[in-house]
XYZ file of C-alpha atoms in Angstrom:
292
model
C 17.969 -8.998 26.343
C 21.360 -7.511 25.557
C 24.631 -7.739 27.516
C 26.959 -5.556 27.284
C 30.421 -6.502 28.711
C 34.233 -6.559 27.621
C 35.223 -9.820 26.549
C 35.739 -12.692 28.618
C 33.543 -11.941 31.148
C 31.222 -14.925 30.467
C 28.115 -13.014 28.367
C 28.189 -16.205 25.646
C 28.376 -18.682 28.871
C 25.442 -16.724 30.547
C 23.367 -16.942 26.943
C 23.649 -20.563 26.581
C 22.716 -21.350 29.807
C 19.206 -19.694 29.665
C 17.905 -22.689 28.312
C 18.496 -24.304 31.936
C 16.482 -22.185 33.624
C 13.223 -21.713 31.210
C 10.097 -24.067 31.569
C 10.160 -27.015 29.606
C 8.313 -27.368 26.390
C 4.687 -27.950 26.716
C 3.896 -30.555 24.513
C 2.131 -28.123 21.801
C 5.331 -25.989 21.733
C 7.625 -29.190 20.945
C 5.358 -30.369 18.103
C 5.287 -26.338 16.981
C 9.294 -26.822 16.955
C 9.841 -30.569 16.078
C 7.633 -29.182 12.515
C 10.211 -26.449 11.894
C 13.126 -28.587 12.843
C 11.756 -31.357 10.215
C 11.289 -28.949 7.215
C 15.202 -27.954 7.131
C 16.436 -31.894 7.997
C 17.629 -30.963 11.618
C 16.079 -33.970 13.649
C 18.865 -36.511 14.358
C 17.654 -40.017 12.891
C 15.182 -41.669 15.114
C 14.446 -38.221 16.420
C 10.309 -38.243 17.006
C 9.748 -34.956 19.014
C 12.053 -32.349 20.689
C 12.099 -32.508 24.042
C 14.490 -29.347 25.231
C 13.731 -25.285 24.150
C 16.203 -24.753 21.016
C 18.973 -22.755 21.165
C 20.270 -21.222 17.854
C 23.499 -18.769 17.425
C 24.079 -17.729 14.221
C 27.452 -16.225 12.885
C 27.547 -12.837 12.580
C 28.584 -13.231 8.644
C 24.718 -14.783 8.197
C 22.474 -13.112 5.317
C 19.329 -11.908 5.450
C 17.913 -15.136 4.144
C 19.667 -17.266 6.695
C 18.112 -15.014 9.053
C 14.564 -14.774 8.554
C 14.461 -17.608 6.171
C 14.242 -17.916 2.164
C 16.321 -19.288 -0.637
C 14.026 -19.828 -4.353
C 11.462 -22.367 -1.871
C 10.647 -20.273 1.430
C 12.331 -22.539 4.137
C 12.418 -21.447 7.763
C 15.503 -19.769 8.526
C 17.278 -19.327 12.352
C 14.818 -17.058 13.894
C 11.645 -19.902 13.174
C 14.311 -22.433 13.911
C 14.746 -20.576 17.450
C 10.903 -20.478 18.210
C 9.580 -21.230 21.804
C 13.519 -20.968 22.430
C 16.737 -18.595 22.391
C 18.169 -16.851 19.465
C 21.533 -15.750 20.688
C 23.486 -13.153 18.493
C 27.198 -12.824 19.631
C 29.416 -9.558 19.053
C 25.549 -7.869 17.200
C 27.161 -4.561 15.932
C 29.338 -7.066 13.809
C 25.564 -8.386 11.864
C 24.742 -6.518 9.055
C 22.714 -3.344 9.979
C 20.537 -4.390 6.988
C 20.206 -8.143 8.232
C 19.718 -7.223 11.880
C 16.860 -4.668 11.102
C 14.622 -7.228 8.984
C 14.039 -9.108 12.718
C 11.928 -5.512 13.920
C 9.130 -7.313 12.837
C 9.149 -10.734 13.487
C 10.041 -9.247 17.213
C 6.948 -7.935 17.441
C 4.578 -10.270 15.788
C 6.414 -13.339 16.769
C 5.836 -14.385 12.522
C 7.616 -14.012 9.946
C 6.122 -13.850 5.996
C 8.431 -14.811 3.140
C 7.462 -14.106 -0.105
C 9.110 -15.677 -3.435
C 8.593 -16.410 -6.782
C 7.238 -20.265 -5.571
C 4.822 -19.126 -3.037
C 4.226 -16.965 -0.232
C 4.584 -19.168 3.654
C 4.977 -17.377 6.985
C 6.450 -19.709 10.014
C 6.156 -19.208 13.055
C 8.808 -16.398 15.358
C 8.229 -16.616 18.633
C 11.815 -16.935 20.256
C 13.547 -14.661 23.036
C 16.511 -12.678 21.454
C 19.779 -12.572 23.491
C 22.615 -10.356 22.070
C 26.251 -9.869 23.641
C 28.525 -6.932 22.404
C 31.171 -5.233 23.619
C 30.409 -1.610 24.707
C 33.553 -0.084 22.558
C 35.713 -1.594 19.438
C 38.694 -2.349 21.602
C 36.471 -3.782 24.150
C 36.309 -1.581 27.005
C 34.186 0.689 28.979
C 33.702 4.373 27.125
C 36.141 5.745 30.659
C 38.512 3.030 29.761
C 38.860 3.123 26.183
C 41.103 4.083 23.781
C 39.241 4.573 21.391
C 38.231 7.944 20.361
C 34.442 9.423 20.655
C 33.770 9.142 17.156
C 35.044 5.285 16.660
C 32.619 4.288 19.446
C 29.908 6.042 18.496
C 30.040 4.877 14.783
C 30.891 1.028 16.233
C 27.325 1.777 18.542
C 25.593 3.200 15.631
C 24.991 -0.034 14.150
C 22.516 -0.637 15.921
C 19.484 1.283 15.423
C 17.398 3.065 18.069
C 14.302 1.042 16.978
C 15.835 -2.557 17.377
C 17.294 -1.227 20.723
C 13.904 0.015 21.591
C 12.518 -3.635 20.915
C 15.307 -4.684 23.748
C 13.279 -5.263 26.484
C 16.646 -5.519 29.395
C 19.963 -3.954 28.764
C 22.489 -6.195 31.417
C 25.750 -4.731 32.013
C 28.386 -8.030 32.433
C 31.353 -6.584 34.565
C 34.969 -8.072 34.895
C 34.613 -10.803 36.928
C 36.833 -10.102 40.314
C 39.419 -12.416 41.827
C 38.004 -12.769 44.733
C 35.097 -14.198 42.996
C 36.510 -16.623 40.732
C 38.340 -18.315 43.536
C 35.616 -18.287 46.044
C 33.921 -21.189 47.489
C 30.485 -19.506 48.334
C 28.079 -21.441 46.022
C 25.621 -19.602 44.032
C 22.308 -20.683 42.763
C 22.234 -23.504 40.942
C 20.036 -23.627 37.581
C 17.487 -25.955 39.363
C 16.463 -23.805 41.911
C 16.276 -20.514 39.742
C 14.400 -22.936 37.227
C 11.983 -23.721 39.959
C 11.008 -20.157 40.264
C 10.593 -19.364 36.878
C 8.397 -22.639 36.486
C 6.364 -21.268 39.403
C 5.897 -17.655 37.649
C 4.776 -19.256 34.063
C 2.187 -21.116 36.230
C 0.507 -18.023 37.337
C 1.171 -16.084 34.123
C -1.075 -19.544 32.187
C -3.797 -19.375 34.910
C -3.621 -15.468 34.747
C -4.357 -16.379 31.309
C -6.177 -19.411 30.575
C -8.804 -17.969 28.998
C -6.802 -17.011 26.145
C -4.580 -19.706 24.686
C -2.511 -17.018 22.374
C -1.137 -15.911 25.284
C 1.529 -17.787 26.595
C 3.206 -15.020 29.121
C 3.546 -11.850 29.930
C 5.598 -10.710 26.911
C 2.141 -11.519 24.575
C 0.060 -9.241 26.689
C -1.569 -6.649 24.082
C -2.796 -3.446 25.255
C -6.052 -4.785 26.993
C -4.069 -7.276 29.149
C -1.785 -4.803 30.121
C -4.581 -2.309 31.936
C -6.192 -5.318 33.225
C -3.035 -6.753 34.974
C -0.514 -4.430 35.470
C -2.147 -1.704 37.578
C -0.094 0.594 39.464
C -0.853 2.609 42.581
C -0.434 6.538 42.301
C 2.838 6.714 43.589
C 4.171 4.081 41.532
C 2.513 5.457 38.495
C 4.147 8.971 39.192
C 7.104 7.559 39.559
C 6.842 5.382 35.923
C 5.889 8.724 34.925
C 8.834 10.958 36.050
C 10.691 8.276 34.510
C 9.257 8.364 31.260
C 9.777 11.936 31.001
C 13.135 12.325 32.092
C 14.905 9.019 29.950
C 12.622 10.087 27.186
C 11.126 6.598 26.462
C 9.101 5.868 23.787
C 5.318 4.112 24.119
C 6.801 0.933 23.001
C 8.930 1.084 26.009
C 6.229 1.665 28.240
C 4.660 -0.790 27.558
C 7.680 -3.611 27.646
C 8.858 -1.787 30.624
C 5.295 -2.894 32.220
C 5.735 -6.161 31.325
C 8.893 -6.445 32.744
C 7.960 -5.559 35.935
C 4.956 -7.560 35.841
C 7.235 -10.816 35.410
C 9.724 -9.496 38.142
C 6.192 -9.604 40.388
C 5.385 -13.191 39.193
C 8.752 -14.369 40.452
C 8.436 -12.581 43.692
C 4.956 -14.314 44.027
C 3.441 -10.880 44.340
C 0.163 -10.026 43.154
C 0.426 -6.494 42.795
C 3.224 -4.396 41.037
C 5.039 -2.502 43.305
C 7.593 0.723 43.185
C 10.371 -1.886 43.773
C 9.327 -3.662 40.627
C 9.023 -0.620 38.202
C 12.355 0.521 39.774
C 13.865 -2.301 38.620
C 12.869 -3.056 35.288
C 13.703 0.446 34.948
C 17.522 0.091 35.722
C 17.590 -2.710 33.143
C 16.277 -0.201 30.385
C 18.755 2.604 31.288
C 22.329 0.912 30.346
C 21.450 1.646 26.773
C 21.181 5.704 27.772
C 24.647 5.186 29.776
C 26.570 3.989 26.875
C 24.831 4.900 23.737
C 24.582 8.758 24.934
């Protein structure tokens, strides 16, 4: 996920608190995790097992190494340190182009292979990348901004099209009104959103129980995708008209799939519906908004 916002409008707030709402850790996942955490010295002493989804956020000044891991004996570095949790990359055209496109493939393998003069090890990469940036270098929307066509463009350009093709949701974060900040209507608390995601993993394990790789919906391969994410003829024209006329890529097809397949699971609905594609369709189209 990326969200795109000016600052101050609460995108790091929103990224830390993701951790609230996911499942807890299966008891598999926190021994994956507690291993990783031990090889780099992060348990706290008396530490046996960790018990809550990790949640790294790495400066943007980190190398390459830091990133994927390294140094003369391969040691994990912050994207096996995030795995089965969040890696949360604030202000991402500020990374290092270079450093930012080395996480392509761990993205999509959920592994990542070092190789150095003391051995070859590959750890483990399954986390769930959240990035915040501004959508111009002073901040504000493209209407809004000073900034002339050529500053924002080069400030977007450092991000490539094929890491922003691995972004599964692009969330606009808006100025947060006055009306809203000094409101007393209650929203959802983490709890109750947490219940519903806990109730959507459930069906996406049974869904899968025969296979123990997959853990959700964003492991399906291409077989689990035709069995479980089959559309009706209008719904599949309209994916299709889609796919034409935002000129997506196969890659996006099929994350756009699974998106919608998840927005299903936490509307308790068996089937995919129009109203599903149509909406994991709006969260792939910010990027065409701003970027074009």
């Amino acid at each position: 996920m990326i969200l795109i916002g000016p600052p101050g409008t609460g995108k790091s707030m929103l990224a830390k608190r993701l951790t609230t709402i996911l499942p807890p850790l299966t008891l598999e996942e926190a021994l994956e995790s507690t291993r990783i955490h031990s090889i780099v010295g992060l348990l706290k002493a008396g530490q046996a097992l960790l018990t809550r989804r990790p949640f790294r956020s790495p400066h943007h000044t980190a190398s390459d190494a830091g990133l994927l891991g390294g140094s003369m004996n391969p040691t994990p570095g912050e994207i096996s340190l995030a795995h089965h949790g969040v890696l949360f990359l604030d202000e991402l055209p500020e990374f290092k182009r270079s450093t930012l496109e080395t996480m392509r493939q761990p993205l999509e393998e959920g592994k990542v292979t070092i190789s150095r003069a003391a051995g070859t090890m590959t750890f483990p990469a399954q986390f769930m990348l959240v990035a915040a940036m501004n959508p111009t270098p002073d901040g504000k929307m493209p209407a809004e901004s000073r900034s002339s066509p050529n500053e924002i463009q080069k400030y977007l350009g450092r991000i490539s099209g094929p890491l922003l093709d691995r972004i599964d949701m692009h969330v606009e974060v808006p100025q947060v009104k006055f009306r809203d900040i000094t409101g007393e209507q209650p929203g959802e608390s983490s709890a109750v959103i947490r219940g519903r995601v806990i109730a959507a993993r459930k069906r996406q394990q049974s869904r899968f129980a025969a296979k123990k790789e997959i853990t959700c919906n964003a492991r399906m391969g291409s077989r689990e995708l035709k069995a479980c994410c089959a559309l009706d003829e209008p719904t599949k024209e309209m994916l299709k008209f889609a796919m034409s006329d935002m000129n997506f890529s196969a890659r996006a097809y099929d994350r756009i799939l699974k998106v919608a397949r998840t927005i299903a699971d936490l509307a308790a609905s068996e089937a995919i519906t129009s109203d599903h594609i149509g909406e994991a369709l709006q969260l792939r189209s910010l990027d065409r908004q701003i970027w074009t």
